[in-house]
Amino acid sequence: MSQPYILVLYYSRNGSTAKMARAMAEGIEKVSGVEARLRTVPAVSTVCEATEPAVPEEGAVYCTEDDLRNCAGLLLGSPTRFGNMAAPMKYFLDSTSGLWLSGSLIDKPAGTFTSTSSLHGGQETTLLTMAIPLLHHGMLWAGIPYSNPELNTTTDGGTPYGATHVSGTKGNSELSATEEHLCQEQGKRIAHLALKLQA
Ligand SMILES: Cc1cc2nc3c(=O)[nH]c(=O)nc-3n(C[C@H](O)[C@H](O)[C@H](O)COP(=O)(O)O)c2cc1C
């Protein structure tokens, strides 16, 4: 039987959320008995849906319904757009009614993560609202516990609701050591929870 995997499903236009997704995957891969599967979603366009190549030119490949159906846990990441998730991720989630009908995601652990350009630009609202569709799917949403002392001392990203990154006004700053660490910790936590729930 193949190893259970945590799906790290993200959208990223300029690379910040993608960096977080890779740090999440590093955390997951530190947990034995589970692996990370990185997947993305296509951009959406007001002109035509079929403008993207079938395989992205770089980064993770696009998520299929089976990738989501068969995951042991999920980490969902999106840039913040006006205090909420980006349209491509919402568009993808809106296509998952079949999984909702079959109950495929019930009792699986899930976490959310986001990147903003500004410190108070809506990280928590994005993380909380991204959880709503996952709760409709019956998933068990988990954040990051305060046993991670960085949550008390961070001066950039990192919240109890999930990992965050502040990408700055140019949108290109690297993850700080704290942000990267908390991404890894969130990845590890979902991996551990998935193994416990499967036991
Ligand atoms: C349409 C749009 C809306 C945005 N809204 C916000 C916002 O509400 N708060 C914020 O801090 N940054 C906002 N941003 C900036 C992005 O969240 C930020 O640059 C993020 O790091 C991009 O992630 P990515 O590099 O993964 O695409 C917005 C960007 C766009 C294009």
PDB file of C-alpha atoms in Angstrom, residues 37-192:
ATOM      1  CA  ARG A  37       2.317  16.102  -2.034  1.00  0.00           C
ATOM      2  CA  LEU A  38       2.601  19.649  -3.429  1.00  0.00           C
ATOM      3  CA  ARG A  39      -0.142  20.758  -5.798  1.00  0.00           C
ATOM      4  CA  THR A  40      -1.373  24.075  -7.175  1.00  0.00           C
ATOM      5  CA  VAL A  41      -4.420  25.403  -9.009  1.00  0.00           C
ATOM      6  CA  PRO A  42      -4.590  27.342 -12.282  1.00  0.00           C
ATOM      7  CA  ALA A  43      -5.207  31.078 -12.398  1.00  0.00           C
ATOM      8  CA  VAL A  44      -8.682  32.158 -13.437  1.00  0.00           C
ATOM      9  CA  SER A  45      -9.452  34.699 -16.114  1.00  0.00           C
ATOM     10  CA  THR A  46     -12.406  36.934 -16.855  1.00  0.00           C
ATOM     11  CA  VAL A  47     -11.876  36.191 -20.550  1.00  0.00           C
ATOM     12  CA  CYS A  48     -11.702  32.419 -20.858  1.00  0.00           C
ATOM     13  CA  GLU A  49     -11.167  29.544 -18.459  1.00  0.00           C
ATOM     14  CA  ALA A  50      -9.013  27.536 -20.853  1.00  0.00           C
ATOM     15  CA  THR A  51      -6.023  29.890 -21.046  1.00  0.00           C
ATOM     16  CA  GLU A  52      -3.555  27.928 -18.928  1.00  0.00           C
ATOM     17  CA  PRO A  53      -1.333  25.088 -20.219  1.00  0.00           C
ATOM     18  CA  ALA A  54      -2.338  21.645 -18.911  1.00  0.00           C
ATOM     19  CA  VAL A  55       0.947  21.457 -16.999  1.00  0.00           C
ATOM     20  CA  PRO A  56       2.347  24.618 -15.350  1.00  0.00           C
ATOM     21  CA  GLU A  57       5.681  25.863 -16.726  1.00  0.00           C
ATOM     22  CA  GLU A  58       7.204  25.772 -13.237  1.00  0.00           C
ATOM     23  CA  GLY A  59       6.364  24.721  -9.707  1.00  0.00           C
ATOM     24  CA  ALA A  60       3.857  22.126  -8.578  1.00  0.00           C
ATOM     25  CA  VAL A  61       1.444  20.468 -10.983  1.00  0.00           C
ATOM     26  CA  TYR A  62      -2.285  21.146 -10.838  1.00  0.00           C
ATOM     27  CA  CYS A  63      -4.341  19.357  -8.231  1.00  0.00           C
ATOM     28  CA  THR A  64      -6.746  16.665  -9.387  1.00  0.00           C
ATOM     29  CA  GLU A  65      -9.908  15.586  -7.611  1.00  0.00           C
ATOM     30  CA  ASP A  66      -8.155  12.311  -6.715  1.00  0.00           C
ATOM     31  CA  ASP A  67      -5.230  14.196  -5.110  1.00  0.00           C
ATOM     32  CA  LEU A  68      -7.740  15.786  -2.762  1.00  0.00           C
ATOM     33  CA  ARG A  69      -9.981  12.751  -2.294  1.00  0.00           C
ATOM     34  CA  ASN A  70      -7.174  10.435  -1.214  1.00  0.00           C
ATOM     35  CA  CYS A  71      -5.138  12.744   1.017  1.00  0.00           C
ATOM     36  CA  ALA A  72      -4.646  11.894   4.699  1.00  0.00           C
ATOM     37  CA  GLY A  73      -4.635  15.604   5.561  1.00  0.00           C
ATOM     38  CA  LEU A  74      -4.641  18.983   3.853  1.00  0.00           C
ATOM     39  CA  LEU A  75      -2.724  22.233   4.079  1.00  0.00           C
ATOM     40  CA  LEU A  76      -4.417  24.943   2.051  1.00  0.00           C
ATOM     41  CA  GLY A  77      -2.509  28.111   1.144  1.00  0.00           C
ATOM     42  CA  SER A  78      -3.421  31.292  -0.677  1.00  0.00           C
ATOM     43  CA  PRO A  79      -2.221  34.866  -0.894  1.00  0.00           C
ATOM     44  CA  THR A  80      -4.524  37.294   0.900  1.00  0.00           C
ATOM     45  CA  ARG A  81      -6.677  39.292  -1.483  1.00  0.00           C
ATOM     46  CA  PHE A  82      -8.763  41.991   0.174  1.00  0.00           C
ATOM     47  CA  GLY A  83      -8.694  40.025   3.424  1.00  0.00           C
ATOM     48  CA  ASN A  84      -9.767  36.745   1.843  1.00  0.00           C
ATOM     49  CA  MET A  85      -8.428  33.867  -0.260  1.00  0.00           C
ATOM     50  CA  ALA A  86      -7.563  34.469  -3.929  1.00  0.00           C
ATOM     51  CA  ALA A  87     -10.219  33.662  -6.546  1.00  0.00           C
ATOM     52  CA  PRO A  88      -8.343  30.721  -8.149  1.00  0.00           C
ATOM     53  CA  MET A  89      -8.384  28.803  -4.855  1.00  0.00           C
ATOM     54  CA  LYS A  90     -12.050  29.616  -4.255  1.00  0.00           C
ATOM     55  CA  TYR A  91     -12.819  28.591  -7.832  1.00  0.00           C
ATOM     56  CA  PHE A  92     -11.073  25.262  -7.279  1.00  0.00           C
ATOM     57  CA  LEU A  93     -12.910  24.652  -4.000  1.00  0.00           C
ATOM     58  CA  ASP A  94     -16.206  25.435  -5.704  1.00  0.00           C
ATOM     59  CA  SER A  95     -15.540  22.460  -7.984  1.00  0.00           C
ATOM     60  CA  THR A  96     -15.359  19.988  -5.071  1.00  0.00           C
ATOM     61  CA  SER A  97     -19.101  19.298  -4.586  1.00  0.00           C
ATOM     62  CA  GLY A  98     -18.559  15.662  -5.601  1.00  0.00           C
ATOM     63  CA  LEU A  99     -16.177  15.169  -2.675  1.00  0.00           C
ATOM     64  CA  TRP A 100     -18.649  16.904  -0.369  1.00  0.00           C
ATOM     65  CA  LEU A 101     -21.436  14.587  -1.528  1.00  0.00           C
ATOM     66  CA  SER A 102     -19.319  11.474  -1.008  1.00  0.00           C
ATOM     67  CA  GLY A 103     -17.964  12.691   2.351  1.00  0.00           C
ATOM     68  CA  SER A 104     -14.411  11.878   1.257  1.00  0.00           C
ATOM     69  CA  LEU A 105     -12.762  14.521   3.442  1.00  0.00           C
ATOM     70  CA  ILE A 106     -14.709  13.911   6.648  1.00  0.00           C
ATOM     71  CA  ASP A 107     -12.509  13.537   9.784  1.00  0.00           C
ATOM     72  CA  LYS A 108      -9.278  14.453   7.970  1.00  0.00           C
ATOM     73  CA  PRO A 109      -7.091  17.164   9.535  1.00  0.00           C
ATOM     74  CA  ALA A 110      -6.614  20.468   7.706  1.00  0.00           C
ATOM     75  CA  GLY A 111      -4.740  23.726   8.174  1.00  0.00           C
ATOM     76  CA  THR A 112      -4.628  27.024   6.315  1.00  0.00           C
ATOM     77  CA  PHE A 113      -1.766  29.412   5.520  1.00  0.00           C
ATOM     78  CA  THR A 114      -1.426  32.758   3.789  1.00  0.00           C
ATOM     79  CA  SER A 115       0.921  35.517   2.675  1.00  0.00           C
ATOM     80  CA  THR A 116       0.139  39.239   2.788  1.00  0.00           C
ATOM     81  CA  SER A 117       2.115  42.283   1.735  1.00  0.00           C
ATOM     82  CA  SER A 118       1.383  44.147   4.978  1.00  0.00           C
ATOM     83  CA  LEU A 119       1.486  43.063   8.615  1.00  0.00           C
ATOM     84  CA  HIS A 120      -2.117  43.955   9.384  1.00  0.00           C
ATOM     85  CA  GLY A 121      -3.491  43.328   5.914  1.00  0.00           C
ATOM     86  CA  GLY A 122      -5.925  40.563   6.852  1.00  0.00           C
ATOM     87  CA  GLN A 123      -3.924  37.424   7.598  1.00  0.00           C
ATOM     88  CA  GLU A 124      -6.296  36.154  10.281  1.00  0.00           C
ATOM     89  CA  THR A 125      -9.430  36.888   8.268  1.00  0.00           C
ATOM     90  CA  THR A 126      -7.994  34.940   5.334  1.00  0.00           C
ATOM     91  CA  LEU A 127      -7.023  31.965   7.479  1.00  0.00           C
ATOM     92  CA  LEU A 128     -10.422  31.847   9.181  1.00  0.00           C
ATOM     93  CA  THR A 129     -12.462  32.232   6.012  1.00  0.00           C
ATOM     94  CA  MET A 130     -10.369  29.618   4.190  1.00  0.00           C
ATOM     95  CA  ALA A 131     -11.335  27.195   6.968  1.00  0.00           C
ATOM     96  CA  ILE A 132     -15.066  27.591   6.306  1.00  0.00           C
ATOM     97  CA  PRO A 133     -15.304  25.404   3.169  1.00  0.00           C
ATOM     98  CA  LEU A 134     -13.061  22.829   4.835  1.00  0.00           C
ATOM     99  CA  LEU A 135     -15.454  22.638   7.787  1.00  0.00           C
ATOM    100  CA  HIS A 136     -18.320  22.140   5.340  1.00  0.00           C
ATOM    101  CA  HIS A 137     -16.349  19.177   4.013  1.00  0.00           C
ATOM    102  CA  GLY A 138     -16.237  17.756   7.560  1.00  0.00           C
ATOM    103  CA  MET A 139     -12.502  18.306   7.976  1.00  0.00           C
ATOM    104  CA  LEU A 140     -10.909  18.901  11.381  1.00  0.00           C
ATOM    105  CA  TRP A 141      -9.297  22.343  11.169  1.00  0.00           C
ATOM    106  CA  ALA A 142      -6.165  22.819  13.283  1.00  0.00           C
ATOM    107  CA  GLY A 143      -3.915  25.851  13.807  1.00  0.00           C
ATOM    108  CA  ILE A 144      -0.554  26.173  15.545  1.00  0.00           C
ATOM    109  CA  PRO A 145      -0.459  25.760  19.350  1.00  0.00           C
ATOM    110  CA  TYR A 146       1.286  28.222  21.703  1.00  0.00           C
ATOM    111  CA  SER A 147       3.688  25.463  22.718  1.00  0.00           C
ATOM    112  CA  ASN A 148       5.599  27.050  19.818  1.00  0.00           C
ATOM    113  CA  PRO A 149       7.138  30.029  21.711  1.00  0.00           C
ATOM    114  CA  GLU A 150       7.690  31.916  18.432  1.00  0.00           C
ATOM    115  CA  LEU A 151       3.978  32.747  18.419  1.00  0.00           C
ATOM    116  CA  ASN A 152       4.588  35.046  21.397  1.00  0.00           C
ATOM    117  CA  THR A 153       7.672  36.743  20.022  1.00  0.00           C
ATOM    118  CA  THR A 154       7.139  37.061  16.267  1.00  0.00           C
ATOM    119  CA  THR A 155       7.377  40.526  14.780  1.00  0.00           C
ATOM    120  CA  ASP A 156       6.295  39.350  11.301  1.00  0.00           C
ATOM    121  CA  GLY A 157       4.233  36.279  10.344  1.00  0.00           C
ATOM    122  CA  GLY A 158       2.936  33.408  12.460  1.00  0.00           C
ATOM    123  CA  THR A 159      -0.483  33.123  14.118  1.00  0.00           C
ATOM    124  CA  PRO A 160      -2.332  30.510  16.179  1.00  0.00           C
ATOM    125  CA  TYR A 161      -4.768  30.192  13.253  1.00  0.00           C
ATOM    126  CA  GLY A 162      -2.027  29.091  10.870  1.00  0.00           C
ATOM    127  CA  ALA A 163       1.310  30.071   9.368  1.00  0.00           C
ATOM    128  CA  THR A 164       1.644  33.442   7.665  1.00  0.00           C
ATOM    129  CA  HIS A 165       4.269  35.474   5.847  1.00  0.00           C
ATOM    130  CA  VAL A 166       4.631  39.218   5.343  1.00  0.00           C
ATOM    131  CA  SER A 167       6.014  39.631   1.837  1.00  0.00           C
ATOM    132  CA  GLY A 168       6.454  43.442   1.982  1.00  0.00           C
ATOM    133  CA  THR A 169       5.368  46.202  -0.351  1.00  0.00           C
ATOM    134  CA  LYS A 170       7.335  44.708  -3.252  1.00  0.00           C
ATOM    135  CA  GLY A 171       5.968  41.244  -2.418  1.00  0.00           C
ATOM    136  CA  ASN A 172       9.369  39.594  -2.638  1.00  0.00           C
ATOM    137  CA  SER A 173      10.808  39.315   0.870  1.00  0.00           C
ATOM    138  CA  GLU A 174      12.162  35.931   1.949  1.00  0.00           C
ATOM    139  CA  LEU A 175      10.482  33.978   4.731  1.00  0.00           C
ATOM    140  CA  SER A 176      11.957  35.037   8.080  1.00  0.00           C
ATOM    141  CA  ALA A 177      13.443  32.267  10.221  1.00  0.00           C
ATOM    142  CA  THR A 178      10.363  32.443  12.456  1.00  0.00           C
ATOM    143  CA  GLU A 179       7.932  32.253   9.550  1.00  0.00           C
ATOM    144  CA  GLU A 180       9.768  29.324   7.992  1.00  0.00           C
ATOM    145  CA  HIS A 181       9.938  27.480  11.309  1.00  0.00           C
ATOM    146  CA  LEU A 182       6.203  27.919  11.947  1.00  0.00           C
ATOM    147  CA  CYS A 183       5.402  26.667   8.426  1.00  0.00           C
ATOM    148  CA  GLN A 184       7.411  23.542   9.176  1.00  0.00           C
ATOM    149  CA  GLU A 185       5.728  23.134  12.554  1.00  0.00           C
ATOM    150  CA  GLN A 186       2.284  23.407  10.977  1.00  0.00           C
ATOM    151  CA  GLY A 187       3.273  20.828   8.366  1.00  0.00           C
ATOM    152  CA  LYS A 188       4.514  18.497  11.099  1.00  0.00           C
ATOM    153  CA  ARG A 189       1.376  18.998  13.163  1.00  0.00           C
ATOM    154  CA  ILE A 190      -1.004  18.070  10.353  1.00  0.00           C
ATOM    155  CA  ALA A 191       1.175  15.051   9.526  1.00  0.00           C
ATOM    156  CA  HIS A 192       1.114  13.853  13.156  1.00  0.00           C
TER     157      HIS A 192
END
